Amino acid sequence: MKTVKMLALPLLITLLHSPVCLSVTVSSSKPKVEVHEHTDAVLACEFRTEKDQNPRIEWKKRGKAVTFVYFNNKFTGSYADRARIDGATLTIHSVSQKDSGEYRCEVTASEDHVSLGEAIVTLNVLVPPHVPSCEVPSSVFVGSGLELLCKDKLSVPPATYRWYKDNKALTSTADTPYNIDTNKGTLKFKSVSKMDTGMYRCESSNSVGAPKSCVAQQLKVMEYPLNMTILIAGAVGFLMLVLFCCICVCVCQRRGCCKKGKKTKSTKSYNPPPPPPPPSTRNLKHYKQTQSFMI
């Protein structure tokens, strides 16, 4: 027992005389915050200093660039009229989707051995469904492919979609002539028929609020008119005739039956013979009349 006391006493003296590392510590009791749009968001930040009783507190938001929220004991930008700070905890009133992001609480205690501490808080603002935009054509011909579009770009988390025809929910199966993508909001027909005529609308929903629906729009599936049918048939026939002629020409050229003998033109230019020389005057003097001419 005496031996233990003798060993403990020097150790205690050593600890008392050793330098103490003074540092500021910063933390958050809730590093991830999710709130609904137009409500208040509380971003908790707790700190402890060993010596400095008046540390400097700053809040920053990280995005494409780092921006100040609270700096030099005052709020900046759009936070000036809708935020408050208690200790180091930041409260933002009436948040919107633009306020979502990563925030950093920084505490600087210049008198502490480690003078800077920080904590990260992520804010996610939840947005209920909005009225989606729906694209439904007014008319389409029988047998055509068709895609109806529905999109809600504002809801957070992203909305899922449901299509209705004449106020009856559509469900795609292996037997239905259409396909529905509940995540992208598309309703696709490979080939529409007269039975697909009706009033179509789309509904968007998520876990935050009540579903929202666009106004129902009329889709009419029509038969091709007679003159249009004749025109299409004529165009198809003409294209087939042109294709047939092209095939015949190609076959003929390959077999050599389309080749004709061609006279090759001489590349040399034609040079006419030189004119005969004029009669010599010398020969005219020695000319003798051998015959007489009678008039």
PDB file of C-alpha atoms in Angstrom:
ATOM      1  CA  MET A   1       0.000   0.000   0.000  1.00  0.00           C
ATOM      2  CA  LYS A   2       2.815   2.381   0.896  1.00  0.00           C
ATOM      3  CA  THR A   3       4.500   1.525  -2.377  1.00  0.00           C
ATOM      4  CA  VAL A   4       1.383   2.513  -4.367  1.00  0.00           C
ATOM      5  CA  LYS A   5       1.166   5.855  -2.574  1.00  0.00           C
ATOM      6  CA  MET A   6       4.821   6.538  -3.214  1.00  0.00           C
ATOM      7  CA  LEU A   7       4.343   5.889  -6.955  1.00  0.00           C
ATOM      8  CA  ALA A   8       1.119   7.917  -7.213  1.00  0.00           C
ATOM      9  CA  LEU A   9       2.518  11.031  -5.572  1.00  0.00           C
ATOM     10  CA  PRO A  10       5.157  11.822  -8.260  1.00  0.00           C
ATOM     11  CA  LEU A  11       2.574  11.145 -10.989  1.00  0.00           C
ATOM     12  CA  LEU A  12       0.145  13.630  -9.427  1.00  0.00           C
ATOM     13  CA  ILE A  13       2.853  16.254  -9.148  1.00  0.00           C
ATOM     14  CA  THR A  14       3.772  15.741 -12.807  1.00  0.00           C
ATOM     15  CA  LEU A  15       0.157  16.200 -13.949  1.00  0.00           C
ATOM     16  CA  LEU A  16      -0.281  19.384 -11.938  1.00  0.00           C
ATOM     17  CA  HIS A  17       2.829  20.962 -13.398  1.00  0.00           C
ATOM     18  CA  SER A  18       2.219  19.879 -17.014  1.00  0.00           C
ATOM     19  CA  PRO A  19       0.790  22.540 -19.418  1.00  0.00           C
ATOM     20  CA  VAL A  20      -2.956  22.271 -20.107  1.00  0.00           C
ATOM     21  CA  CYS A  21      -4.045  22.324 -23.787  1.00  0.00           C
ATOM     22  CA  LEU A  22      -6.788  24.962 -23.972  1.00  0.00           C
ATOM     23  CA  SER A  23      -9.092  24.728 -27.028  1.00  0.00           C
ATOM     24  CA  VAL A  24     -12.545  25.706 -28.258  1.00  0.00           C
ATOM     25  CA  THR A  25     -14.977  22.886 -29.092  1.00  0.00           C
ATOM     26  CA  VAL A  26     -17.972  23.276 -31.403  1.00  0.00           C
ATOM     27  CA  SER A  27     -20.718  20.734 -32.124  1.00  0.00           C
ATOM     28  CA  SER A  28     -24.351  20.429 -33.229  1.00  0.00           C
ATOM     29  CA  SER A  29     -26.984  18.374 -31.480  1.00  0.00           C
ATOM     30  CA  LYS A  30     -28.895  18.045 -34.777  1.00  0.00           C
ATOM     31  CA  PRO A  31     -26.576  18.019 -37.817  1.00  0.00           C
ATOM     32  CA  LYS A  32     -29.438  17.235 -40.250  1.00  0.00           C
ATOM     33  CA  VAL A  33     -32.581  19.356 -40.243  1.00  0.00           C
ATOM     34  CA  GLU A  34     -35.728  18.774 -42.332  1.00  0.00           C
ATOM     35  CA  VAL A  35     -38.580  21.284 -42.190  1.00  0.00           C
ATOM     36  CA  HIS A  36     -41.587  22.102 -44.335  1.00  0.00           C
ATOM     37  CA  GLU A  37     -41.618  25.115 -46.591  1.00  0.00           C
ATOM     38  CA  HIS A  38     -42.708  28.425 -44.968  1.00  0.00           C
ATOM     39  CA  THR A  39     -41.862  27.207 -41.445  1.00  0.00           C
ATOM     40  CA  ASP A  40     -38.934  28.051 -39.140  1.00  0.00           C
ATOM     41  CA  ALA A  41     -35.657  26.136 -39.290  1.00  0.00           C
ATOM     42  CA  VAL A  42     -33.491  25.901 -36.172  1.00  0.00           C
ATOM     43  CA  LEU A  43     -29.828  25.123 -36.867  1.00  0.00           C
ATOM     44  CA  ALA A  44     -28.316  24.120 -33.531  1.00  0.00           C
ATOM     45  CA  CYS A  45     -24.723  25.013 -32.694  1.00  0.00           C
ATOM     46  CA  GLU A  46     -23.154  24.536 -29.231  1.00  0.00           C
ATOM     47  CA  PHE A  47     -19.656  25.618 -28.254  1.00  0.00           C
ATOM     48  CA  ARG A  48     -17.369  25.575 -25.216  1.00  0.00           C
ATOM     49  CA  THR A  49     -14.246  27.635 -24.646  1.00  0.00           C
ATOM     50  CA  GLU A  50     -11.579  27.061 -22.018  1.00  0.00           C
ATOM     51  CA  LYS A  51     -10.555  30.665 -21.544  1.00  0.00           C
ATOM     52  CA  ASP A  52     -12.103  33.114 -24.028  1.00  0.00           C
ATOM     53  CA  GLN A  53     -15.487  34.295 -22.741  1.00  0.00           C
ATOM     54  CA  ASN A  54     -16.360  36.410 -25.773  1.00  0.00           C
ATOM     55  CA  PRO A  55     -15.604  34.351 -28.890  1.00  0.00           C
ATOM     56  CA  ARG A  56     -16.448  35.444 -32.424  1.00  0.00           C
ATOM     57  CA  ILE A  57     -19.387  33.547 -34.010  1.00  0.00           C
ATOM     58  CA  GLU A  58     -19.973  33.260 -37.764  1.00  0.00           C
ATOM     59  CA  TRP A  59     -22.417  31.305 -39.956  1.00  0.00           C
ATOM     60  CA  LYS A  60     -21.690  30.513 -43.599  1.00  0.00           C
ATOM     61  CA  LYS A  61     -23.606  28.698 -46.324  1.00  0.00           C
ATOM     62  CA  ARG A  62     -21.823  26.526 -48.853  1.00  0.00           C
ATOM     63  CA  GLY A  63     -22.973  26.396 -52.448  1.00  0.00           C
ATOM     64  CA  LYS A  64     -21.236  27.221 -55.707  1.00  0.00           C
ATOM     65  CA  ALA A  65     -19.487  29.781 -53.535  1.00  0.00           C
ATOM     66  CA  VAL A  66     -19.336  30.304 -49.755  1.00  0.00           C
ATOM     67  CA  THR A  67     -21.613  33.131 -48.596  1.00  0.00           C
ATOM     68  CA  PHE A  68     -21.921  34.744 -45.177  1.00  0.00           C
ATOM     69  CA  VAL A  69     -25.168  34.383 -43.236  1.00  0.00           C
ATOM     70  CA  TYR A  70     -24.031  35.916 -39.959  1.00  0.00           C
ATOM     71  CA  PHE A  71     -20.848  37.967 -39.826  1.00  0.00           C
ATOM     72  CA  ASN A  72     -19.489  40.700 -37.560  1.00  0.00           C
ATOM     73  CA  ASN A  73     -22.506  40.375 -35.215  1.00  0.00           C
ATOM     74  CA  LYS A  74     -25.117  40.963 -37.936  1.00  0.00           C
ATOM     75  CA  PHE A  75     -27.000  39.056 -40.635  1.00  0.00           C
ATOM     76  CA  THR A  76     -26.278  39.616 -44.313  1.00  0.00           C
ATOM     77  CA  GLY A  77     -28.313  39.596 -47.536  1.00  0.00           C
ATOM     78  CA  SER A  78     -31.757  38.028 -47.462  1.00  0.00           C
ATOM     79  CA  TYR A  79     -31.240  36.770 -43.877  1.00  0.00           C
ATOM     80  CA  ALA A  80     -31.209  40.283 -42.406  1.00  0.00           C
ATOM     81  CA  ASP A  81     -34.971  40.470 -41.852  1.00  0.00           C
ATOM     82  CA  ARG A  82     -35.817  36.826 -41.202  1.00  0.00           C
ATOM     83  CA  ALA A  83     -33.200  35.268 -38.945  1.00  0.00           C
ATOM     84  CA  ARG A  84     -32.041  35.451 -35.356  1.00  0.00           C
ATOM     85  CA  ILE A  85     -29.208  33.982 -33.283  1.00  0.00           C
ATOM     86  CA  ASP A  86     -29.258  32.678 -29.706  1.00  0.00           C
ATOM     87  CA  GLY A  87     -25.774  31.923 -28.462  1.00  0.00           C
ATOM     88  CA  ALA A  88     -24.518  30.259 -31.623  1.00  0.00           C
ATOM     89  CA  THR A  89     -27.810  28.609 -32.662  1.00  0.00           C
ATOM     90  CA  LEU A  90     -29.274  30.052 -35.888  1.00  0.00           C
ATOM     91  CA  THR A  91     -33.024  30.292 -36.559  1.00  0.00           C
ATOM     92  CA  ILE A  92     -34.295  31.107 -40.076  1.00  0.00           C
ATOM     93  CA  HIS A  93     -37.939  32.145 -40.370  1.00  0.00           C
ATOM     94  CA  SER A  94     -40.258  31.146 -43.241  1.00  0.00           C
ATOM     95  CA  VAL A  95     -37.750  29.029 -45.154  1.00  0.00           C
ATOM     96  CA  SER A  96     -38.069  28.228 -48.848  1.00  0.00           C
ATOM     97  CA  GLN A  97     -36.416  25.723 -51.156  1.00  0.00           C
ATOM     98  CA  LYS A  98     -33.637  28.245 -51.827  1.00  0.00           C
ATOM     99  CA  ASP A  99     -32.563  27.950 -48.176  1.00  0.00           C
ATOM    100  CA  SER A 100     -31.735  24.259 -48.543  1.00  0.00           C
ATOM    101  CA  GLY A 101     -28.046  23.476 -48.329  1.00  0.00           C
ATOM    102  CA  GLU A 102     -25.058  23.026 -46.047  1.00  0.00           C
ATOM    103  CA  TYR A 103     -24.417  25.565 -43.288  1.00  0.00           C
ATOM    104  CA  ARG A 104     -21.239  25.946 -41.228  1.00  0.00           C
ATOM    105  CA  CYS A 105     -21.067  27.322 -37.694  1.00  0.00           C
ATOM    106  CA  GLU A 106     -17.625  28.756 -36.870  1.00  0.00           C
ATOM    107  CA  VAL A 107     -16.490  29.875 -33.413  1.00  0.00           C
ATOM    108  CA  THR A 108     -13.172  31.693 -32.983  1.00  0.00           C
ATOM    109  CA  ALA A 109     -11.694  31.987 -29.469  1.00  0.00           C
ATOM    110  CA  SER A 110      -8.444  33.878 -29.806  1.00  0.00           C
ATOM    111  CA  GLU A 111      -7.372  33.273 -26.183  1.00  0.00           C
ATOM    112  CA  ASP A 112      -7.630  29.472 -26.454  1.00  0.00           C
ATOM    113  CA  HIS A 113      -4.740  27.286 -27.535  1.00  0.00           C
ATOM    114  CA  VAL A 114      -6.786  25.957 -30.510  1.00  0.00           C
ATOM    115  CA  SER A 115      -8.670  29.070 -31.494  1.00  0.00           C
ATOM    116  CA  LEU A 116     -11.071  27.844 -34.210  1.00  0.00           C
ATOM    117  CA  GLY A 117     -13.839  25.245 -34.086  1.00  0.00           C
ATOM    118  CA  GLU A 118     -16.671  24.496 -36.505  1.00  0.00           C
ATOM    119  CA  ALA A 119     -19.783  22.340 -36.975  1.00  0.00           C
ATOM    120  CA  ILE A 120     -21.708  21.455 -40.157  1.00  0.00           C
ATOM    121  CA  VAL A 121     -25.532  21.486 -40.307  1.00  0.00           C
ATOM    122  CA  THR A 122     -27.463  20.369 -43.426  1.00  0.00           C
ATOM    123  CA  LEU A 123     -30.875  21.931 -44.046  1.00  0.00           C
ATOM    124  CA  ASN A 124     -33.425  20.257 -46.333  1.00  0.00           C
ATOM    125  CA  VAL A 125     -36.629  22.190 -46.985  1.00  0.00           C
ATOM    126  CA  LEU A 126     -39.553  19.914 -47.875  1.00  0.00           C
ATOM    127  CA  VAL A 127     -42.014  21.195 -50.500  1.00  0.00           C
ATOM    128  CA  PRO A 128     -45.512  19.715 -51.020  1.00  0.00           C
ATOM    129  CA  PRO A 129     -46.801  18.866 -54.518  1.00  0.00           C
ATOM    130  CA  HIS A 130     -47.664  21.674 -56.916  1.00  0.00           C
ATOM    131  CA  VAL A 131     -50.102  21.537 -59.821  1.00  0.00           C
ATOM    132  CA  PRO A 132     -48.202  19.611 -62.511  1.00  0.00           C
ATOM    133  CA  SER A 133     -47.907  20.678 -66.126  1.00  0.00           C
ATOM    134  CA  CYS A 134     -49.684  18.192 -68.428  1.00  0.00           C
ATOM    135  CA  GLU A 135     -49.222  17.792 -72.189  1.00  0.00           C
ATOM    136  CA  VAL A 136     -52.188  16.100 -73.891  1.00  0.00           C
ATOM    137  CA  PRO A 137     -52.787  16.605 -77.645  1.00  0.00           C
ATOM    138  CA  SER A 138     -56.330  17.456 -78.691  1.00  0.00           C
ATOM    139  CA  SER A 139     -56.432  14.878 -81.493  1.00  0.00           C
ATOM    140  CA  VAL A 140     -54.447  12.019 -82.989  1.00  0.00           C
ATOM    141  CA  PHE A 141     -54.983   9.497 -85.818  1.00  0.00           C
ATOM    142  CA  VAL A 142     -55.740   5.838 -85.284  1.00  0.00           C
ATOM    143  CA  GLY A 143     -52.634   3.662 -85.162  1.00  0.00           C
ATOM    144  CA  SER A 144     -50.270   6.473 -84.206  1.00  0.00           C
ATOM    145  CA  GLY A 145     -47.810   6.271 -81.326  1.00  0.00           C
ATOM    146  CA  LEU A 146     -48.551   8.719 -78.505  1.00  0.00           C
ATOM    147  CA  GLU A 147     -46.837   9.965 -75.325  1.00  0.00           C
ATOM    148  CA  LEU A 148     -48.565  12.101 -72.681  1.00  0.00           C
ATOM    149  CA  LEU A 149     -46.284  14.110 -70.358  1.00  0.00           C
ATOM    150  CA  CYS A 150     -46.707  15.228 -66.733  1.00  0.00           C
ATOM    151  CA  LYS A 151     -44.147  17.108 -64.598  1.00  0.00           C
ATOM    152  CA  ASP A 152     -43.987  18.785 -61.166  1.00  0.00           C
ATOM    153  CA  LYS A 153     -40.567  20.478 -60.897  1.00  0.00           C
ATOM    154  CA  LEU A 154     -41.052  22.069 -57.463  1.00  0.00           C
ATOM    155  CA  SER A 155     -41.946  19.284 -55.042  1.00  0.00           C
ATOM    156  CA  VAL A 156     -39.323  17.959 -52.582  1.00  0.00           C
ATOM    157  CA  PRO A 157     -38.908  15.037 -52.346  1.00  0.00           C
ATOM    158  CA  PRO A 158     -39.631  14.469 -56.070  1.00  0.00           C
ATOM    159  CA  ALA A 159     -43.244  13.640 -56.844  1.00  0.00           C
ATOM    160  CA  THR A 160     -44.632  10.398 -58.184  1.00  0.00           C
ATOM    161  CA  TYR A 161     -47.386  10.486 -60.807  1.00  0.00           C
ATOM    162  CA  ARG A 162     -50.692   8.826 -61.622  1.00  0.00           C
ATOM    163  CA  TRP A 163     -52.770   9.191 -64.792  1.00  0.00           C
ATOM    164  CA  TYR A 164     -56.574   9.248 -64.967  1.00  0.00           C
ATOM    165  CA  LYS A 165     -58.921   8.721 -67.914  1.00  0.00           C
ATOM    166  CA  ASP A 166     -62.491   9.945 -67.432  1.00  0.00           C
ATOM    167  CA  ASN A 167     -61.714  10.202 -63.667  1.00  0.00           C
ATOM    168  CA  LYS A 168     -60.661   6.548 -63.477  1.00  0.00           C
ATOM    169  CA  ALA A 169     -57.085   5.717 -62.440  1.00  0.00           C
ATOM    170  CA  LEU A 170     -55.037   3.947 -65.116  1.00  0.00           C
ATOM    171  CA  THR A 171     -52.807   1.018 -64.177  1.00  0.00           C
ATOM    172  CA  SER A 172     -50.385  -0.432 -66.688  1.00  0.00           C
ATOM    173  CA  THR A 173     -50.015  -4.199 -66.956  1.00  0.00           C
ATOM    174  CA  ALA A 174     -48.697  -6.617 -69.560  1.00  0.00           C
ATOM    175  CA  ASP A 175     -52.148  -6.694 -71.213  1.00  0.00           C
ATOM    176  CA  THR A 176     -52.825  -2.955 -71.421  1.00  0.00           C
ATOM    177  CA  PRO A 177     -52.022  -1.099 -74.677  1.00  0.00           C
ATOM    178  CA  TYR A 178     -50.174   1.619 -72.757  1.00  0.00           C
ATOM    179  CA  ASN A 179     -47.285   1.982 -70.304  1.00  0.00           C
ATOM    180  CA  ILE A 180     -47.030   4.378 -67.315  1.00  0.00           C
ATOM    181  CA  ASP A 181     -43.784   5.588 -65.725  1.00  0.00           C
ATOM    182  CA  THR A 182     -44.790   6.782 -62.246  1.00  0.00           C
ATOM    183  CA  ASN A 183     -41.414   8.454 -61.630  1.00  0.00           C
ATOM    184  CA  LYS A 184     -41.127  10.347 -64.945  1.00  0.00           C
ATOM    185  CA  GLY A 185     -44.869  10.992 -65.352  1.00  0.00           C
ATOM    186  CA  THR A 186     -45.200   9.613 -68.891  1.00  0.00           C
ATOM    187  CA  LEU A 187     -48.134   7.697 -70.394  1.00  0.00           C
ATOM    188  CA  LYS A 188     -47.111   5.955 -73.635  1.00  0.00           C
ATOM    189  CA  PHE A 189     -49.299   4.299 -76.301  1.00  0.00           C
ATOM    190  CA  LYS A 190     -47.657   2.164 -78.971  1.00  0.00           C
ATOM    191  CA  SER A 191     -50.729   2.397 -81.217  1.00  0.00           C
ATOM    192  CA  VAL A 192     -53.857   4.306 -80.235  1.00  0.00           C
ATOM    193  CA  SER A 193     -57.364   3.153 -81.095  1.00  0.00           C
ATOM    194  CA  LYS A 194     -60.817   4.768 -81.044  1.00  0.00           C
ATOM    195  CA  MET A 195     -61.332   3.398 -77.534  1.00  0.00           C
ATOM    196  CA  ASP A 196     -58.521   5.594 -76.213  1.00  0.00           C
ATOM    197  CA  THR A 197     -60.627   8.736 -76.758  1.00  0.00           C
ATOM    198  CA  GLY A 198     -61.432  10.467 -73.459  1.00  0.00           C
ATOM    199  CA  MET A 199     -60.555  13.078 -70.817  1.00  0.00           C
ATOM    200  CA  TYR A 200     -57.033  12.688 -69.429  1.00  0.00           C
ATOM    201  CA  ARG A 201     -55.444  14.275 -66.347  1.00  0.00           C
ATOM    202  CA  CYS A 202     -52.356  13.668 -64.204  1.00  0.00           C
ATOM    203  CA  GLU A 203     -51.865  13.781 -60.424  1.00  0.00           C
ATOM    204  CA  SER A 204     -48.583  14.410 -58.567  1.00  0.00           C
ATOM    205  CA  SER A 205     -47.997  13.377 -54.944  1.00  0.00           C
ATOM    206  CA  ASN A 206     -45.257  13.059 -52.303  1.00  0.00           C
ATOM    207  CA  SER A 207     -44.997  12.474 -48.557  1.00  0.00           C
ATOM    208  CA  VAL A 208     -45.134  16.165 -47.627  1.00  0.00           C
ATOM    209  CA  GLY A 209     -48.590  17.353 -48.669  1.00  0.00           C
ATOM    210  CA  ALA A 210     -51.848  16.601 -50.453  1.00  0.00           C
ATOM    211  CA  PRO A 211     -51.779  15.471 -54.125  1.00  0.00           C
ATOM    212  CA  LYS A 212     -52.302  18.021 -56.875  1.00  0.00           C
ATOM    213  CA  SER A 213     -53.864  17.439 -60.280  1.00  0.00           C
ATOM    214  CA  CYS A 214     -53.879  19.303 -63.580  1.00  0.00           C
ATOM    215  CA  VAL A 215     -57.084  20.138 -65.430  1.00  0.00           C
ATOM    216  CA  ALA A 216     -58.461  17.237 -67.497  1.00  0.00           C
ATOM    217  CA  GLN A 217     -57.928  17.611 -71.251  1.00  0.00           C
ATOM    218  CA  GLN A 218     -59.835  15.999 -74.129  1.00  0.00           C
ATOM    219  CA  LEU A 219     -58.026  13.521 -76.384  1.00  0.00           C
ATOM    220  CA  LYS A 220     -59.823  12.549 -79.595  1.00  0.00           C
ATOM    221  CA  VAL A 221     -58.674   9.604 -81.718  1.00  0.00           C
ATOM    222  CA  MET A 222     -59.758  10.026 -85.366  1.00  0.00           C
ATOM    223  CA  GLU A 223     -59.781   7.839 -88.470  1.00  0.00           C
ATOM    224  CA  TYR A 224     -57.704   8.937 -91.436  1.00  0.00           C
ATOM    225  CA  PRO A 225     -59.870  10.876 -93.966  1.00  0.00           C
ATOM    226  CA  LEU A 226     -60.377   9.257 -97.420  1.00  0.00           C
ATOM    227  CA  ASN A 227     -58.318  11.794 -99.339  1.00  0.00           C
ATOM    228  CA  MET A 228     -55.535  11.454 -96.795  1.00  0.00           C
ATOM    229  CA  THR A 229     -55.616   7.664 -97.169  1.00  0.00           C
ATOM    230  CA  ILE A 230     -55.408   7.947-100.945  1.00  0.00           C
ATOM    231  CA  LEU A 231     -52.549  10.422-100.676  1.00  0.00           C
ATOM    232  CA  ILE A 232     -50.604   8.187 -98.312  1.00  0.00           C
ATOM    233  CA  ALA A 233     -51.235   5.118-100.479  1.00  0.00           C
ATOM    234  CA  GLY A 234     -50.084   7.024-103.577  1.00  0.00           C
ATOM    235  CA  ALA A 235     -46.941   8.238-101.842  1.00  0.00           C
ATOM    236  CA  VAL A 236     -46.115   4.733-100.648  1.00  0.00           C
ATOM    237  CA  GLY A 237     -46.697   3.341-104.169  1.00  0.00           C
ATOM    238  CA  PHE A 238     -44.484   5.988-105.719  1.00  0.00           C
ATOM    239  CA  LEU A 239     -41.684   5.283-103.252  1.00  0.00           C
ATOM    240  CA  MET A 240     -41.935   1.561-103.951  1.00  0.00           C
ATOM    241  CA  LEU A 241     -41.780   2.228-107.704  1.00  0.00           C
ATOM    242  CA  VAL A 242     -38.686   4.406-107.313  1.00  0.00           C
ATOM    243  CA  LEU A 243     -37.078   1.748-105.140  1.00  0.00           C
ATOM    244  CA  PHE A 244     -37.900  -0.960-107.695  1.00  0.00           C
ATOM    245  CA  CYS A 245     -36.378   1.107-110.513  1.00  0.00           C
ATOM    246  CA  CYS A 246     -33.224   1.699-108.498  1.00  0.00           C
ATOM    247  CA  ILE A 247     -32.878  -2.027-107.830  1.00  0.00           C
ATOM    248  CA  CYS A 248     -33.353  -2.835-111.551  1.00  0.00           C
ATOM    249  CA  VAL A 249     -30.704  -0.311-112.562  1.00  0.00           C
ATOM    250  CA  CYS A 250     -28.230  -1.697-110.038  1.00  0.00           C
ATOM    251  CA  VAL A 251     -28.829  -5.288-111.191  1.00  0.00           C
ATOM    252  CA  CYS A 252     -28.501  -4.237-114.838  1.00  0.00           C
ATOM    253  CA  GLN A 253     -25.216  -2.458-114.189  1.00  0.00           C
ATOM    254  CA  ARG A 254     -23.790  -5.430-112.323  1.00  0.00           C
ATOM    255  CA  ARG A 255     -24.675  -7.810-115.172  1.00  0.00           C
ATOM    256  CA  GLY A 256     -23.249  -5.434-117.779  1.00  0.00           C
ATOM    257  CA  CYS A 257     -26.407  -5.232-119.862  1.00  0.00           C
ATOM    258  CA  CYS A 258     -26.609  -1.477-119.470  1.00  0.00           C
ATOM    259  CA  LYS A 259     -23.199  -0.844-121.114  1.00  0.00           C
ATOM    260  CA  LYS A 260     -23.192   0.625-124.632  1.00  0.00           C
ATOM    261  CA  GLY A 261     -20.349   0.901-127.093  1.00  0.00           C
ATOM    262  CA  LYS A 262     -19.127   4.379-127.221  1.00  0.00           C
ATOM    263  CA  LYS A 263     -16.984   5.876-129.908  1.00  0.00           C
ATOM    264  CA  THR A 264     -13.942   7.332-128.494  1.00  0.00           C
ATOM    265  CA  LYS A 265     -13.219  10.762-129.692  1.00  0.00           C
ATOM    266  CA  SER A 266      -9.693  11.499-130.792  1.00  0.00           C
ATOM    267  CA  THR A 267      -8.001  13.868-128.538  1.00  0.00           C
ATOM    268  CA  LYS A 268      -5.946  15.203-131.449  1.00  0.00           C
ATOM    269  CA  SER A 269      -7.218  18.369-133.112  1.00  0.00           C
ATOM    270  CA  TYR A 270      -8.022  18.295-136.852  1.00  0.00           C
ATOM    271  CA  ASN A 271      -5.487  20.065-139.044  1.00  0.00           C
ATOM    272  CA  PRO A 272      -6.757  20.762-142.648  1.00  0.00           C
ATOM    273  CA  PRO A 273      -4.305  20.208-145.544  1.00  0.00           C
ATOM    274  CA  PRO A 274      -2.467  23.296-146.747  1.00  0.00           C
ATOM    275  CA  PRO A 275      -3.914  25.074-149.859  1.00  0.00           C
ATOM    276  CA  PRO A 276      -2.226  24.399-153.233  1.00  0.00           C
ATOM    277  CA  PRO A 277       0.415  26.922-154.258  1.00  0.00           C
ATOM    278  CA  PRO A 278      -0.625  29.611-156.818  1.00  0.00           C
ATOM    279  CA  PRO A 279       0.428  29.026-160.439  1.00  0.00           C
ATOM    280  CA  SER A 280       3.772  30.482-161.324  1.00  0.00           C
ATOM    281  CA  THR A 281       3.854  33.505-163.726  1.00  0.00           C
ATOM    282  CA  ARG A 282       6.880  32.002-165.312  1.00  0.00           C
ATOM    283  CA  ASN A 283       4.915  29.067-166.595  1.00  0.00           C
ATOM    284  CA  LEU A 284       2.270  31.406-168.052  1.00  0.00           C
ATOM    285  CA  LYS A 285       4.834  33.043-170.378  1.00  0.00           C
ATOM    286  CA  HIS A 286       5.840  29.713-171.903  1.00  0.00           C
ATOM    287  CA  TYR A 287       2.262  28.621-172.322  1.00  0.00           C
ATOM    288  CA  LYS A 288       1.473  27.560-175.874  1.00  0.00           C
ATOM    289  CA  GLN A 289      -2.003  27.303-177.280  1.00  0.00           C
ATOM    290  CA  THR A 290      -2.586  23.815-178.429  1.00  0.00           C
ATOM    291  CA  GLN A 291      -6.250  24.071-179.261  1.00  0.00           C
ATOM    292  CA  SER A 292      -8.424  26.727-180.753  1.00  0.00           C
ATOM    293  CA  PHE A 293     -11.640  27.880-179.236  1.00  0.00           C
ATOM    294  CA  MET A 294     -14.600  28.768-181.241  1.00  0.00           C
ATOM    295  CA  ILE A 295     -17.226  31.102-180.036  1.00  0.00           C
TER     296      ILE A 295
END
